[in-house]
Coordinates of C-alpha atoms and ligand atoms in Angstrom, one line a residue:
M264 CA 163.8 84.9 115.2
A265 CA 162.8 82.7 117.6
G266 CA 164.4 83.6 121.4
S267 CA 165.5 87.3 119.8
N268 CA 165.5 90.3 121.7
V269 CA 163.9 92.2 119.5
S270 CA 160.4 89.9 118.9
R271 CA 157.7 90.6 121.0
Y272 CA 157.2 86.5 120.3
Y273 CA 158.6 83.2 120.9
D274 CA 157.6 81.8 117.8
P275 CA 156.2 84.5 116.1
E276 CA 154.8 82.6 112.8
I277 CA 152.5 80.7 115.2
E278 CA 151.3 83.7 117.9
T279 CA 150.5 85.1 115.2
A280 CA 149.7 83.0 112.5
S281 CA 146.3 83.4 110.3
R282 CA 143.5 81.5 111.5
D283 CA 143.6 79.1 108.2
A284 CA 147.4 78.6 108.6
L285 CA 147.4 77.5 112.4
K286 CA 144.2 75.2 111.1
N287 CA 146.6 73.8 108.3
L288 CA 149.1 72.8 110.9
Q289 CA 146.5 71.2 113.5
E290 CA 144.9 69.5 110.7
K291 CA 148.5 67.7 109.2
K292 CA 149.9 67.2 113.3
L293 CA 146.3 65.5 113.8
W294 CA 146.3 63.1 111.0
A295 CA 150.3 62.2 111.6
I296 CA 149.7 61.6 115.6
V297 CA 146.1 59.5 115.0
R298 CA 148.2 57.4 112.3
H299 CA 150.8 57.0 114.7
A300 CA 148.7 55.8 117.8
W301 CA 147.0 53.4 115.8
N302 CA 149.7 51.9 114.4
H303 CA 152.1 51.7 117.6
S304 CA 149.9 51.5 120.4
P305 CA 147.8 47.9 120.9
F306 CA 145.8 50.7 123.5
Y307 CA 145.3 52.8 121.2
R308 CA 144.1 50.4 118.0
K309 CA 142.0 48.4 120.6
K310 CA 139.7 51.7 121.6
F311 CA 139.2 52.6 117.8
E312 CA 138.5 49.4 116.6
E313 CA 135.7 49.6 119.9
A314 CA 134.7 52.9 118.3
N315 CA 134.3 51.3 115.3
L316 CA 136.7 54.1 114.1
T317 CA 140.2 54.0 111.2
P318 CA 142.3 56.6 111.5
D319 CA 140.9 57.0 107.4
K320 CA 137.8 58.4 109.2
I321 CA 139.9 61.0 110.4
R322 CA 140.4 63.9 107.4
S323 CA 140.0 67.2 108.5
L324 CA 139.9 69.3 112.5
E325 CA 135.6 68.9 112.5
D326 CA 136.5 65.1 112.3
I327 CA 138.2 64.9 116.2
S328 CA 135.0 64.7 117.2
R329 CA 134.7 60.7 116.1
L330 CA 137.2 60.4 118.4
P331 CA 136.9 58.1 121.8
F332 CA 137.2 60.7 124.7
L333 CA 140.3 59.7 127.1
V334 CA 139.9 59.6 131.0
K335 CA 142.6 59.6 133.1
E336 CA 141.4 55.4 135.1
D337 CA 142.0 54.3 131.5
L338 CA 145.3 55.5 131.8
R339 CA 145.8 54.0 135.1
K340 CA 143.5 51.2 134.2
D341 CA 146.1 50.5 131.6
Q342 CA 149.3 50.5 133.7
E343 CA 147.9 48.5 135.8
A344 CA 146.9 45.6 133.2
F345 CA 149.9 46.3 131.5
P346 CA 152.5 47.1 134.2
P347 CA 154.7 49.1 134.6
W348 CA 154.1 51.2 131.4
G349 CA 150.7 50.1 129.9
S350 CA 149.4 49.0 126.4
M351 CA 149.7 53.0 125.5
L352 CA 153.4 53.8 124.9
T353 CA 153.8 53.3 121.1
L354 CA 157.3 52.5 121.6
A355 CA 160.0 50.1 123.7
A356 CA 160.7 52.5 127.1
E357 CA 164.1 52.0 126.0
E358 CA 163.7 54.7 123.3
C359 CA 162.4 56.8 125.5
Q360 CA 164.5 59.8 127.8
R361 CA 162.5 60.6 131.1
I362 CA 159.2 59.5 133.3
H363 CA 157.2 61.3 134.8
M364 CA 154.5 60.9 137.5
T365 CA 151.5 62.6 138.0
S366 CA 150.6 63.5 142.0
G367 CA 147.8 61.3 142.3
T368 CA 145.8 61.6 145.3
T369 CA 144.2 57.8 144.7
G370 CA 145.8 54.9 143.4
R371 CA 149.5 54.5 142.1
P372 CA 150.7 57.4 140.5
I373 CA 150.1 57.9 136.1
K374 CA 153.9 57.0 134.4
I375 CA 153.9 59.3 131.2
L376 CA 156.9 59.0 128.9
D377 CA 158.4 61.3 126.5
T378 CA 160.7 60.6 123.8
P379 CA 164.2 63.1 123.2
E380 CA 162.0 64.6 120.9
D381 CA 159.1 64.4 122.7
W382 CA 161.1 66.8 125.4
S383 CA 162.5 69.0 123.5
R384 CA 159.4 70.2 122.2
F385 CA 157.9 69.8 125.6
C386 CA 161.0 72.6 126.7
H387 CA 160.2 74.9 123.3
I388 CA 156.5 75.0 124.2
Y389 CA 156.9 75.8 128.2
G390 CA 159.9 78.5 126.6
R391 CA 157.4 80.1 124.8
N392 CA 155.2 80.5 127.8
L393 CA 158.5 81.8 129.7
Y394 CA 158.9 84.0 127.0
A395 CA 155.4 86.0 127.1
Y396 CA 155.7 86.3 130.8
G397 CA 158.9 88.4 129.8
I398 CA 161.7 86.2 130.6
R399 CA 165.1 86.9 128.7
K400 CA 168.7 85.5 127.6
T401 CA 169.8 88.5 130.9
D402 CA 167.5 87.1 133.7
M403 CA 169.3 84.8 136.8
V404 CA 166.5 82.0 137.0
M405 CA 165.4 80.3 139.9
P406 CA 163.0 77.3 140.3
A407 CA 162.2 76.8 143.5
F408 CA 161.2 73.2 143.7
S409 CA 162.1 70.2 144.8
F410 CA 162.9 67.7 141.2
G411 CA 161.4 64.9 142.4
P412 CA 158.9 62.4 139.9
W413 CA 156.3 65.1 139.5
I414 CA 157.2 67.3 136.2
G415 CA 156.5 70.5 137.6
F416 CA 159.6 72.6 136.7
W417 CA 161.6 70.1 135.0
A418 CA 161.5 71.9 131.7
G419 CA 160.7 75.2 132.8
F420 CA 164.7 74.4 133.6
Y421 CA 165.3 73.3 130.0
A422 CA 162.7 76.1 128.8
C423 CA 165.3 78.3 130.9
Q424 CA 168.8 76.9 129.5
E425 CA 167.2 77.5 125.2
I426 CA 166.6 80.6 126.7
G427 CA 169.5 81.4 127.0
C428 CA 168.8 82.5 131.2
L429 CA 171.5 81.7 134.1
L430 CA 170.2 79.1 136.4
F431 CA 170.0 78.7 140.0
A432 CA 169.0 75.4 141.1
S433 CA 168.0 75.0 144.3
G434 CA 166.3 71.6 144.9
G435 CA 167.2 70.3 148.4
M436 CA 167.2 73.9 149.7
K437 CA 165.5 75.0 152.9
T438 CA 162.6 78.2 152.2
E439 CA 165.2 80.2 154.5
Q440 CA 168.4 79.3 152.2
R441 CA 166.5 80.2 149.0
I442 CA 165.5 83.4 150.9
D443 CA 169.6 84.1 150.9
A444 CA 170.3 82.9 147.5
L445 CA 167.5 85.8 146.7
V446 CA 169.1 88.7 148.8
T447 CA 172.5 87.3 148.2
Y448 CA 172.9 86.8 144.0
P449 CA 171.0 88.5 141.1
I450 CA 168.1 86.3 141.1
T451 CA 165.5 87.8 138.6
V452 CA 162.8 85.2 137.7
I453 CA 161.7 83.1 140.2
G454 CA 159.6 79.7 139.9
C455 CA 157.4 77.9 141.8
T456 CA 153.7 76.4 143.3
P457 CA 152.0 80.1 144.1
S458 CA 151.4 79.0 147.6
Y459 CA 154.7 77.9 148.4
A460 CA 155.7 81.7 146.6
I461 CA 153.2 83.1 149.4
H462 CA 154.7 80.7 151.9
M463 CA 158.5 81.8 150.8
A464 CA 157.3 85.6 151.4
D465 CA 156.0 85.3 154.5
V466 CA 158.8 83.6 156.0
A467 CA 161.6 86.3 154.7
K468 CA 159.1 88.9 156.3
N469 CA 158.6 86.8 159.7
N470 CA 162.5 86.8 159.4
G471 CA 162.5 90.8 158.8
I472 CA 163.4 90.0 155.3
D473 CA 162.0 92.5 152.6
L474 CA 162.0 90.9 149.5
T475 CA 160.7 93.7 147.7
Q476 CA 163.8 96.2 148.9
K477 CA 166.6 93.0 149.3
A478 CA 166.2 90.8 146.9
R479 CA 165.3 91.7 142.5
I480 CA 162.3 89.3 141.6
R481 CA 160.8 90.9 138.1
I482 CA 158.8 88.1 137.1
S483 CA 157.3 85.0 138.5
W484 CA 155.5 82.3 136.9
H485 CA 153.6 79.2 139.2
T486 CA 152.1 76.5 138.4
G487 CA 150.6 73.0 140.2
K488 CA 147.4 74.9 141.0
A489 CA 145.2 77.7 139.3
G490 CA 145.8 79.8 141.9
A491 CA 148.0 82.3 140.5
A492 CA 144.7 83.2 138.4
I493 CA 143.2 84.2 141.0
P494 CA 143.5 88.2 141.5
G495 CA 143.5 88.1 145.3
V496 CA 146.5 85.5 145.3
R497 CA 148.0 87.2 142.4
Q498 CA 148.3 90.4 144.3
K499 CA 149.8 88.3 147.4
I500 CA 152.7 87.3 145.3
E501 CA 153.4 90.6 143.6
E502 CA 153.2 92.2 146.7
G503 CA 155.5 90.0 148.3
Y504 CA 158.3 90.0 145.9
G505 CA 158.1 92.8 143.8
C506 CA 157.6 91.1 140.5
K507 CA 154.6 90.6 137.8
A508 CA 153.5 86.9 138.7
F509 CA 151.8 84.8 135.6
D510 CA 149.9 82.0 135.6
F511 CA 151.0 78.8 133.7
L512 CA 148.4 76.3 132.5
G513 CA 150.4 73.3 132.1
S514 CA 149.7 69.3 133.4
T515 CA 152.0 66.0 132.8
E516 CA 149.4 64.5 130.6
I517 CA 149.3 67.5 128.0
G518 CA 152.3 70.0 128.7
P519 CA 152.3 73.3 128.5
W520 CA 149.2 74.3 127.0
G521 CA 148.6 78.0 128.0
F522 CA 149.9 81.3 129.7
N523 CA 148.9 84.3 130.3
C524 CA 151.2 87.0 128.2
E525 CA 152.7 90.2 129.7
F526 CA 149.4 92.8 128.8
Q527 CA 148.1 90.3 132.3
S528 CA 144.4 90.7 130.5
G529 CA 142.9 88.0 132.4
L530 CA 143.2 85.7 129.2
T531 CA 144.4 82.3 128.9
H532 CA 146.3 81.7 125.3
V533 CA 146.0 78.5 124.1
N534 CA 149.3 76.6 122.3
E535 CA 146.8 75.0 120.1
D536 CA 149.6 73.8 117.9
W537 CA 151.2 71.7 120.1
A538 CA 147.8 71.3 122.2
Y539 CA 144.3 71.1 120.4
P540 CA 141.9 72.4 121.9
E541 CA 138.0 71.9 122.8
V542 CA 135.6 73.5 124.9
L543 CA 132.5 71.1 125.4
D544 CA 129.3 72.0 127.1
L545 CA 129.0 70.2 130.1
N546 CA 125.8 68.4 129.8
T547 CA 125.8 68.1 125.8
D548 CA 129.6 67.9 124.8
E549 CA 129.0 70.0 121.9
P550 CA 131.3 72.6 121.1
V551 CA 130.1 76.1 123.1
K552 CA 130.1 79.4 120.8
P553 CA 132.6 82.5 121.7
G554 CA 132.0 83.5 125.7
G555 CA 130.5 80.0 126.0
I556 CA 131.0 77.4 129.8
G557 CA 132.3 73.7 129.4
E558 CA 134.7 71.5 129.9
L559 CA 138.3 71.5 128.1
V560 CA 139.4 68.6 126.1
L561 CA 143.1 68.4 124.8
T562 CA 144.7 66.6 122.1
N563 CA 148.5 66.2 122.5
L564 CA 149.5 66.9 118.8
E565 CA 153.0 66.3 118.8
R566 CA 153.9 64.1 122.0
K567 CA 154.5 60.1 120.3
A568 CA 155.6 57.8 123.7
N569 CA 152.4 58.7 125.1
P570 CA 150.1 60.1 123.0
F571 CA 147.0 61.8 124.6
L572 CA 144.1 61.6 122.4
R573 CA 141.0 64.0 123.2
Y574 CA 141.7 64.1 126.9
R575 CA 139.3 64.9 129.4
S576 CA 141.0 67.7 131.8
R577 CA 138.3 67.9 133.8
D578 CA 138.9 71.7 134.2
I579 CA 136.1 74.0 133.5
V580 CA 137.0 76.9 131.4
Q581 CA 134.9 80.0 129.5
A582 CA 135.9 80.2 125.5
A583 CA 137.3 84.0 125.0
D584 CA 134.9 86.6 123.5
R585 CA 137.9 89.5 122.4
K586 CA 140.9 89.9 121.8
C587 CA 144.1 90.4 123.4
P588 CA 146.3 93.1 122.8
C589 CA 149.4 91.5 122.6
G590 CA 148.5 90.6 118.8
R591 CA 148.7 86.8 119.6
T592 CA 146.2 85.5 117.3
L593 CA 146.2 81.9 119.3
F594 CA 142.2 80.5 120.7
A595 CA 142.8 81.8 124.5
L596 CA 140.1 81.3 126.9
E597 CA 138.5 84.0 129.0
G598 CA 139.9 84.4 132.3
S599 CA 142.3 81.0 134.2
V600 CA 141.0 77.4 134.4
L601 CA 137.1 78.5 136.6
G602 CA 137.2 75.1 138.3
R603 CA 137.5 71.2 138.1
L604 CA 134.5 69.3 137.2
D605 CA 136.2 67.4 140.6
D606 CA 136.2 70.0 143.1
M607 CA 132.7 71.2 142.1
K608 CA 130.7 70.9 145.5
K609 CA 126.9 70.9 146.0
V610 CA 125.9 72.2 149.3
R611 CA 122.3 72.8 149.9
G612 CA 121.1 72.3 146.5
V613 CA 123.7 75.4 145.6
I614 CA 126.9 74.6 143.2
V615 CA 129.8 75.6 145.2
Y616 CA 134.1 75.7 144.0
P617 CA 136.2 76.0 146.2
S618 CA 138.9 78.0 144.2
K619 CA 136.0 80.9 144.2
I620 CA 136.2 81.1 148.1
E621 CA 140.2 81.1 147.7
E622 CA 139.7 83.9 145.8
I623 CA 137.2 85.7 148.1
L624 CA 139.4 84.8 151.2
R625 CA 142.2 86.2 149.0
T626 CA 141.4 89.8 149.2
F627 CA 142.1 89.7 152.8
T628 CA 144.7 90.2 154.7
E629 CA 144.2 89.3 157.5
V630 CA 143.9 86.0 156.2
D631 CA 147.4 83.2 156.4
E632 CA 146.3 79.5 156.1
F633 CA 143.0 78.3 155.5
R634 CA 141.6 75.1 154.8
V635 CA 137.2 74.5 153.5
V636 CA 135.3 71.5 155.5
F637 CA 132.5 70.6 153.6
K638 CA 130.0 68.8 156.1
R639 CA 126.8 67.5 157.4
V640 CA 125.4 68.9 160.1
E641 CA 122.4 67.0 161.9
G642 CA 121.2 66.1 157.9
L643 CA 122.1 69.5 156.2
D644 CA 125.5 70.3 154.4
E645 CA 127.7 73.0 155.9
I646 CA 130.7 74.7 154.8
L647 CA 132.7 75.7 157.2
V648 CA 136.1 78.1 156.5
Q649 CA 138.9 78.4 159.0
V650 CA 141.1 81.0 159.5
D651 CA 144.4 80.5 160.2
P652 CA 144.9 84.3 161.1
V653 CA 148.1 87.1 160.4
P654 CA 150.4 87.3 163.6
Q655 CA 149.1 91.4 163.6
L656 CA 145.2 91.1 163.6
E657 CA 143.9 91.2 166.8
R658 CA 142.2 89.0 169.4
G659 CA 139.9 91.6 170.1
S660 CA 138.5 92.5 166.5
Y661 CA 138.4 88.9 165.6
D662 CA 134.4 89.0 166.2
E663 CA 134.4 91.9 163.6
F664 CA 136.6 90.2 161.1
R665 CA 134.4 87.0 161.1
R666 CA 131.5 88.6 160.2
R667 CA 133.0 90.6 157.6
M668 CA 134.1 87.9 156.2
G669 CA 130.9 85.9 157.2
K670 CA 129.0 88.6 154.9
A671 CA 131.7 88.9 152.0
L672 CA 131.4 84.7 151.9
Q673 CA 127.4 85.0 151.9
I674 CA 127.3 87.7 148.7
G675 CA 129.7 85.6 146.6
L676 CA 128.7 82.1 146.6
G677 CA 125.1 83.1 147.3
I678 CA 124.9 80.6 150.0
R679 CA 126.2 81.2 153.7
A680 CA 129.2 79.6 155.3
S681 CA 130.7 79.4 158.8
V682 CA 133.8 81.2 159.6
E683 CA 136.3 80.4 162.4
L684 CA 139.2 81.0 163.6
V685 CA 142.0 79.3 164.5
E686 CA 145.7 80.1 166.6
H687 CA 148.0 81.4 163.8
G688 CA 150.1 78.6 162.6
A689 CA 147.6 76.0 163.1
L690 CA 147.2 75.2 160.0
P691 CA 149.3 73.3 157.4
R692 CA 151.3 75.2 155.2
W693 CA 151.7 73.8 151.1
D694 CA 154.7 74.0 149.1
H695 CA 153.0 71.6 146.9
K696 CA 149.5 70.2 145.5
A697 CA 147.7 72.5 148.3
K698 CA 145.1 70.2 150.5
R699 CA 142.7 72.6 152.0
V700 CA 139.5 71.0 150.5
V701 CA 138.3 68.4 152.7
D702 CA 134.7 66.9 152.3
E703 CA 133.7 65.2 155.6
R704 CA 129.8 64.4 153.8
K705 CA 130.0 60.6 152.8
D706 CA 127.5 60.6 150.7
V707 CA 128.2 63.5 148.4
P708 CA 125.0 64.6 146.4
F709 CA 127.2 65.1 143.0
Ligands
ZN234 ZN1 148.3 88.5 124.7

């Protein structure tokens, strides 16, 4: 039974379905959503016609490769040409219930609408992720989030409500107030960005409050950046609260598409009845074999207002080649998102993922905050890693620390990076999408 305490699964009939049953379900849903898009979205009608495609050509799951790709830029242009909602919208905005916006770094943010049914399913699937972390009706939950137009933890709030949790909204609260709530009330779960979780634990510590003793957090979940999947980040959060920290994979465009389960096996389960995944080779766009690395392309099989068909996520992932001990049959990824195509940097001919740099930095307890700058000095690409150390690090050990870190970076990246230590507190702290990577090079060779 969904939501039952006796089951390990929120939707056992989906999470443990046979591959054939899942495929059947996906085919039915794909059939319906493609026709819906064709019939009701001028944007898709045009896109299909340009690709010389009619819905009758999409019969099986394999036919999905006939659908044209969708990229974020398509949406931006569509919403500029047909303001404010764009011609992708399949019904009148008045029929919808929610508007969310992507936290775009360039141009106007993209607006995405949901019907009441879309939103209710969105929250249900989100609940499946939370349930897999071990969140139950008996938990008291605080989403530490500002509740603005970014979709972030909105659905998480309703998902907890569906599970039956007691909710503590902390929208307008300052970090100190949230910490006070954590030590005052029996809050057992928090949801926030990974960097905010670390920040809040640091603030508590600096105020002499040990949250592992004074608070009762047993589970935390994180979205906003793939950070919680980085072992060093997860460890830092788990040590700060004495909890188990979980990675939540989702986006405004696609919704909650993946999660790691209570076994923390290093796999990401994909909610493939909701978001159909393809992992496509970075050069050929052909599906990769199990174990292969490629770009994750997702088709939302349910959301009606703004259907997302074959959306290029720009996330680089690896298709799993092993099973998780939890028994879920859902398609899985090895690890989490490995990197973003947009974030991939080329430095002196070597491909560098800033997320890898973060992973290395997080293994050093001396690091409080950091910034990575890609720059060009006298025609040569350089990586500068600025470290804002913890106050306990004595000045006398700066040189030794810098050498150790330089060595770890060289081994981990296969390329040399300069390390610079700044004054404690000199770098900005982030509670939303962190901007720790700066590329100062003008003509980036990528
Ligand atoms: Zn699992």
